[in-house]
Short mmCIF file of C-alpha atoms in Angstrom, two decimals:
data_model
loop_
_atom_site.label_atom_id
_atom_site.label_comp_id
_atom_site.label_asym_id
_atom_site.label_seq_id
_atom_site.Cartn_x
_atom_site.Cartn_y
_atom_site.Cartn_z
CA MET A 23 -23.19 15.48 -67.07
CA HIS A 24 -21.52 18.92 -67.74
CA ASP A 25 -19.09 19.10 -70.67
CA ASP A 26 -16.22 20.07 -68.45
CA HIS A 27 -16.63 16.83 -66.46
CA ILE A 28 -16.89 14.75 -69.78
CA THR A 29 -13.68 16.33 -70.96
CA THR A 30 -12.20 15.39 -67.52
CA TYR A 31 -13.00 11.71 -67.89
CA ARG A 32 -11.73 11.87 -71.50
CA TYR A 33 -8.30 13.24 -70.47
CA LEU A 34 -7.87 10.79 -67.55
CA GLU A 35 -8.93 7.86 -69.91
CA HIS A 36 -5.92 8.64 -72.28
CA ASN A 37 -3.31 9.94 -69.86
CA GLU A 38 -3.65 8.17 -66.47
CA LYS A 39 -4.78 4.87 -65.00
CA ILE A 40 -7.43 5.32 -62.36
CA THR A 41 -8.70 2.57 -59.98
CA PRO A 42 -12.46 1.59 -59.78
CA LEU A 43 -12.59 3.52 -56.48
CA GLU A 44 -11.19 6.65 -58.01
CA ALA A 45 -13.51 6.35 -60.90
CA SER A 46 -16.56 6.43 -58.57
CA GLN A 47 -15.47 9.84 -57.23
CA SER A 48 -17.39 12.82 -58.09
CA PRO A 49 -16.28 14.76 -61.24
CA ASN A 50 -15.09 17.53 -59.01
CA SER A 51 -12.69 15.31 -57.25
CA LEU A 52 -11.32 13.95 -60.48
CA LEU A 53 -10.97 17.43 -61.81
CA MET A 54 -8.27 18.16 -59.26
CA ARG A 55 -6.09 15.61 -60.85
CA ILE A 56 -6.08 17.28 -64.26
CA ARG A 57 -2.67 18.51 -65.35
CA SER A 58 -2.22 22.41 -65.15
CA PRO A 59 -2.70 23.28 -68.93
CA LEU A 60 -6.07 21.34 -69.22
CA LEU A 61 -7.09 22.63 -65.81
CA SER A 62 -6.56 26.19 -66.94
CA GLN A 63 -8.49 25.47 -70.09
CA LEU A 64 -11.51 23.87 -68.06
CA SER A 65 -11.37 26.90 -65.85
CA ARG A 66 -11.79 29.20 -68.86
CA MET A 67 -14.55 27.10 -70.10
CA SER A 68 -16.50 27.29 -66.64
CA SER A 69 -16.33 31.09 -66.77
CA SER A 70 -17.04 31.53 -70.55
CA THR A 71 -19.74 33.58 -71.99
CA PRO A 72 -22.71 31.84 -73.69
CA LYS A 73 -21.13 32.81 -77.12
CA GLU A 74 -18.02 30.68 -76.48
CA ARG A 75 -17.98 27.00 -77.40
CA HIS A 76 -17.31 24.08 -75.07
CA ILE A 77 -15.02 21.75 -77.10
CA LEU A 78 -15.06 18.10 -75.95
CA THR A 79 -11.76 17.21 -77.39
CA PRO A 80 -9.71 20.39 -77.81
CA THR A 81 -8.07 20.75 -81.25
CA ASP A 82 -5.27 22.86 -79.95
CA SER A 83 -3.83 20.09 -77.87
CA THR A 84 -0.57 18.62 -78.92
CA ASP A 85 -1.53 15.47 -77.29
CA ALA A 86 -2.31 12.72 -80.01
CA SER A 87 -4.85 11.08 -77.72
CA PHE A 88 -7.22 14.16 -78.35
CA ARG A 89 -7.39 13.44 -82.03
CA ALA A 90 -10.26 11.61 -83.68
CA GLN A 91 -9.87 7.88 -83.88
CA GLN A 92 -8.83 6.56 -87.21
CA TYR A 93 -10.78 3.76 -88.76
CA GLN A 94 -8.55 1.16 -90.40
CA LYS A 95 -10.25 -2.25 -89.80
CA GLY A 96 -11.70 -2.58 -93.34
CA THR A 97 -12.77 -1.26 -96.81
CA LEU A 98 -15.96 -1.62 -98.79
CA SER A 99 -15.94 -1.72 -102.59
CA ARG A 100 -18.77 -2.31 -105.19
CA SER A 101 -17.36 -5.65 -105.95
CA GLN A 102 -17.96 -6.87 -102.41
CA LEU A 103 -21.70 -5.93 -102.38
CA LEU A 104 -24.61 -8.42 -102.92
CA PRO A 105 -27.58 -7.51 -105.13
CA THR A 106 -30.16 -6.75 -102.50
CA ALA A 107 -30.00 -4.82 -99.40
CA PHE A 108 -31.46 -7.75 -97.43
CA ALA A 109 -28.68 -10.03 -98.47
CA GLN A 110 -26.13 -7.46 -97.81
CA PHE A 111 -27.42 -6.81 -94.33
CA ALA A 112 -27.66 -10.46 -93.61
CA ALA A 113 -23.91 -10.97 -94.60
CA TRP A 114 -22.80 -7.90 -92.53
CA PHE A 115 -24.85 -9.08 -89.52
CA ALA A 116 -23.36 -12.44 -89.68
CA ALA A 117 -19.87 -11.02 -90.06
CA ALA A 118 -20.75 -8.85 -86.86
CA GLN A 119 -21.57 -11.91 -84.87
CA VAL A 120 -18.37 -13.64 -86.02
CA ALA A 121 -16.34 -10.57 -84.89
CA HIS A 122 -18.24 -10.65 -81.48
CA VAL A 123 -19.88 -7.35 -81.75
CA HIS A 124 -21.75 -6.77 -78.69
CA GLN A 125 -25.44 -7.26 -79.14
CA PRO A 126 -25.33 -6.53 -82.94
CA GLU A 127 -29.21 -6.58 -82.92
CA THR A 128 -29.19 -3.33 -80.95
CA VAL A 129 -30.65 -0.57 -83.12
CA CYS A 130 -31.65 2.99 -82.77
CA LEU A 131 -35.26 3.48 -83.90
CA SER A 132 -36.23 7.03 -84.97
CA THR A 133 -39.69 8.32 -85.50
CA ALA A 134 -41.28 11.72 -86.04
CA ALA A 135 -44.67 13.17 -85.16
CA LEU A 136 -46.84 15.19 -87.47
CA PRO A 137 -47.65 18.06 -87.96
CA SER A 138 -44.81 19.16 -85.37
CA GLY A 139 -42.19 17.16 -87.09
CA ALA A 140 -40.57 16.44 -83.69
CA VAL A 141 -38.18 13.53 -83.84
CA SER A 142 -37.68 10.91 -81.02
CA SER A 143 -35.10 8.11 -80.85
CA ARG A 144 -34.52 5.14 -78.68
CA PHE A 145 -32.67 1.90 -78.61
CA VAL A 146 -34.50 -1.32 -79.32
CA TYR A 147 -33.68 -4.89 -80.55
CA LEU A 148 -33.99 -6.08 -84.06
CA LYS A 149 -35.92 -9.40 -83.68
CA GLU A 150 -36.36 -10.54 -87.22
CA LEU A 151 -35.40 -9.87 -90.82
CA ASP A 152 -37.44 -11.22 -93.57
CA THR A 153 -37.96 -10.48 -97.29
CA LYS A 154 -40.14 -7.49 -96.50
CA GLY A 155 -38.21 -5.68 -93.85
CA PHE A 156 -36.81 -5.25 -90.33
CA VAL A 157 -39.01 -6.33 -87.40
CA ILE A 158 -39.11 -4.94 -83.85
CA TYR A 159 -41.72 -5.55 -81.06
CA SER A 160 -42.96 -3.10 -78.48
CA ASN A 161 -46.18 -1.42 -77.02
CA TRP A 162 -48.20 0.33 -79.67
CA ALA A 163 -50.79 1.99 -77.62
CA THR A 164 -49.13 4.41 -75.02
CA SER A 165 -45.40 4.68 -76.16
CA ARG A 166 -43.99 7.79 -77.72
CA LYS A 167 -43.18 5.84 -80.98
CA ALA A 168 -46.71 4.59 -81.17
CA SER A 169 -48.00 8.16 -81.04
CA ASP A 170 -45.46 9.15 -83.80
CA VAL A 171 -46.23 6.17 -86.05
CA ARG A 172 -49.99 6.89 -85.87
CA THR A 173 -49.50 10.35 -87.26
CA ASN A 174 -46.48 9.49 -89.48
CA PRO A 175 -45.93 5.83 -90.42
CA VAL A 176 -42.33 6.13 -91.38
CA ALA A 177 -39.16 5.37 -89.42
CA SER A 178 -35.43 5.09 -89.53
CA LEU A 179 -33.06 2.48 -88.13
CA ALA A 180 -29.29 2.95 -87.24
CA PHE A 181 -26.93 0.12 -86.32
CA TRP A 182 -23.53 0.88 -85.06
CA TRP A 183 -21.04 -2.03 -84.84
CA GLN A 184 -17.88 -0.49 -83.33
CA GLU A 185 -15.77 -3.65 -83.14
CA VAL A 186 -15.91 -3.87 -87.10
CA GLU A 187 -16.16 -0.04 -87.56
CA ARG A 188 -19.41 -0.28 -89.54
CA GLN A 189 -22.88 1.17 -89.37
CA VAL A 190 -26.14 0.54 -91.34
CA ARG A 191 -28.92 2.94 -91.83
CA VAL A 192 -32.41 2.08 -92.91
CA GLU A 193 -35.31 4.35 -93.93
CA GLY A 194 -38.84 3.13 -94.78
CA ALA A 195 -42.57 2.78 -94.09
CA VAL A 196 -43.88 1.14 -91.10
CA GLU A 197 -46.45 -1.58 -90.97
CA ARG A 198 -48.03 -3.68 -88.06
CA LEU A 199 -47.64 -7.29 -88.03
CA SER A 200 -50.67 -9.39 -87.79
CA ARG A 201 -51.79 -10.64 -84.25
CA GLU A 202 -50.87 -14.13 -85.24
CA GLU A 203 -47.19 -13.14 -86.21
CA SER A 204 -46.84 -11.21 -82.89
CA GLN A 205 -48.26 -14.24 -80.97
CA ALA A 206 -45.65 -16.44 -82.48
CA TYR A 207 -42.74 -14.24 -81.26
CA TYR A 208 -44.38 -13.51 -77.95
CA ASP A 209 -44.67 -17.27 -77.19
CA LEU A 210 -40.91 -17.34 -77.28
CA ARG A 211 -40.57 -14.50 -74.46
CA ALA A 212 -39.61 -15.23 -70.92
CA ARG A 213 -42.81 -15.43 -68.61
CA GLY A 214 -41.65 -12.08 -66.87
CA SER A 215 -41.45 -10.37 -70.04
CA LYS A 216 -44.91 -11.34 -71.11
CA VAL A 217 -46.21 -10.11 -67.70
CA GLY A 218 -44.32 -6.97 -68.03
CA ALA A 219 -45.81 -6.22 -71.52
CA TRP A 220 -49.29 -6.51 -70.11
CA ALA A 221 -48.35 -4.51 -66.92
CA SER A 222 -46.54 -1.56 -68.46
CA GLU A 223 -48.37 1.43 -69.99
CA GLN A 224 -45.22 2.33 -71.77
CA SER A 225 -44.10 5.93 -71.42
CA SER A 226 -47.04 7.01 -69.28
CA VAL A 227 -46.06 8.90 -66.14
CA LEU A 228 -45.83 7.06 -62.89
CA ARG A 229 -46.83 9.92 -60.60
CA LYS A 230 -44.84 10.60 -57.40
CA GLU A 231 -48.06 10.89 -55.39
CA ASP A 232 -49.25 7.59 -56.42
CA GLY A 233 -45.98 5.77 -55.53
CA GLU A 234 -44.17 5.92 -58.71
CA ARG A 235 -42.51 2.35 -59.19
CA GLU A 236 -44.88 0.96 -56.75
CA VAL A 237 -47.71 1.51 -59.19
CA LEU A 238 -45.86 -0.54 -61.80
CA GLU A 239 -45.03 -3.34 -59.37
CA ARG A 240 -48.55 -3.31 -58.26
CA ARG A 241 -49.66 -3.86 -61.82
CA VAL A 242 -47.29 -6.63 -62.31
CA ARG A 243 -48.66 -8.44 -59.18
CA GLU A 244 -52.10 -8.11 -60.61
CA VAL A 245 -51.24 -9.50 -63.90
CA GLU A 246 -49.37 -12.43 -62.24
CA GLY A 247 -52.43 -13.09 -60.34
CA ARG A 248 -54.52 -12.90 -63.44
CA PHE A 249 -52.41 -15.49 -65.17
CA GLU A 250 -51.63 -17.65 -62.15
CA GLY A 251 -51.91 -21.35 -63.29
CA THR A 252 -51.87 -20.45 -66.98
CA GLU A 253 -49.06 -22.21 -68.96
CA ASP A 254 -46.55 -19.89 -70.43
CA GLY A 255 -47.60 -20.87 -74.01
CA GLU A 256 -51.23 -19.94 -73.15
CA ILE A 257 -50.62 -16.25 -72.26
CA PRO A 258 -52.16 -14.27 -75.05
CA VAL A 259 -50.34 -11.27 -76.60
CA PRO A 260 -51.93 -7.95 -75.51
CA GLU A 261 -53.92 -6.22 -78.20
CA PHE A 262 -51.89 -3.05 -77.71
CA TRP A 263 -48.47 -5.02 -78.06
CA GLY A 264 -46.80 -6.64 -81.15
CA GLY A 265 -44.44 -6.19 -83.90
CA ILE A 266 -43.85 -3.59 -86.57
CA ARG A 267 -41.96 -4.02 -89.73
CA VAL A 268 -39.94 -1.20 -91.24
CA VAL A 269 -40.15 -1.89 -94.91
CA PRO A 270 -37.13 -0.20 -96.41
CA THR A 271 -36.85 2.19 -99.32
CA VAL A 272 -33.26 3.09 -98.65
CA VAL A 273 -30.43 1.13 -96.84
CA GLU A 274 -26.99 2.56 -96.50
CA PHE A 275 -23.82 0.57 -95.68
CA TRP A 276 -20.95 2.47 -94.02
CA GLN A 277 -17.36 1.25 -93.57
CA GLY A 278 -15.20 3.48 -91.52
CA ARG A 279 -11.90 4.46 -93.26
CA GLU A 280 -8.89 6.45 -92.30
CA SER A 281 -9.03 10.39 -92.48
CA ARG A 282 -12.93 10.22 -92.45
CA LEU A 283 -12.83 9.21 -96.11
CA HIS A 284 -15.38 6.52 -95.41
CA ASP A 285 -16.79 3.98 -97.87
CA ARG A 286 -20.52 4.51 -98.14
CA PHE A 287 -22.90 2.64 -100.48
CA ARG A 288 -26.59 3.39 -100.69
CA TYR A 289 -29.14 0.89 -101.82
CA THR A 290 -32.43 2.45 -103.13
CA ARG A 291 -35.55 0.32 -103.89
CA VAL A 292 -36.51 0.98 -107.58
CA GLY A 293 -38.91 -1.85 -108.34
CA GLN A 294 -41.28 -4.53 -107.07
CA GLY A 295 -40.59 -7.27 -109.51
CA THR A 296 -39.97 -9.76 -106.65
CA GLU A 297 -40.86 -9.74 -103.01
CA GLU A 298 -37.51 -8.08 -102.35
CA GLY A 299 -37.68 -5.82 -105.31
CA GLU A 300 -34.83 -4.46 -107.33
CA TRP A 301 -32.23 -2.01 -105.84
CA LYS A 302 -30.07 0.74 -107.21
CA ILE A 303 -26.68 0.79 -105.69
CA GLU A 304 -24.72 4.09 -105.50
CA ARG A 305 -21.49 5.19 -103.85
CA LEU A 306 -21.82 8.11 -101.69
CA SER A 307 -19.21 10.76 -100.82
CA PRO A 308 -18.04 10.46 -97.10
#
């Protein structure tokens, strides 16, 4: 979507009520409803030279709705912190659940390929937290993240919990779970998800000349036929599918504060005296 159109929606969101039917209109139709000052600005943006910036929320507006949201739902001090990053994360995750954060297990997983250093990110689900690290499951043969991890076995995770104005960042090494560990989780999945794991060559191109989605659906039918009559608990986890654990060296806890003066604390692993190790805790400047 063009920046002008995003700005249009932002303006309408804060200044006018629009019906579902109106919301389904094209951006150009909605653009006609913009008040004169902003319409003039958008017109200038559309005809701007490449050197001019397109600003999503204009800072020269006198409308307070264009100003950055202020975070006022909480604070974070050293006295509130638990000794280990795992314990602190578990406490915050439980608090997110109590606050009805929408799918708090949703996390952005970022990886990078070597030697290019190209970074890729995607949203996945955190499925487990143990005394070693954070566990997710996926295809580890054909996916982009699999390719990245093969050349550079480190990753970062980023959680954003809007309802409590908190985020958590994790950095660490990546290790594969054993087939037995992956099978234990795989047995809990819905049958359709198990079939999908076998059928999808994740991130590979479904070519238009071959039928695109029909290729995938044909593979699903083939896998369903292969396991017809097989009990759900007897479907084996594919060799190429399973869990990885991000073993953290750094975990940062971020609590939004007013005027962008956020509370940030970084846990850095400094020892391996226990399975969880020891952690150095430092406050970071916002």
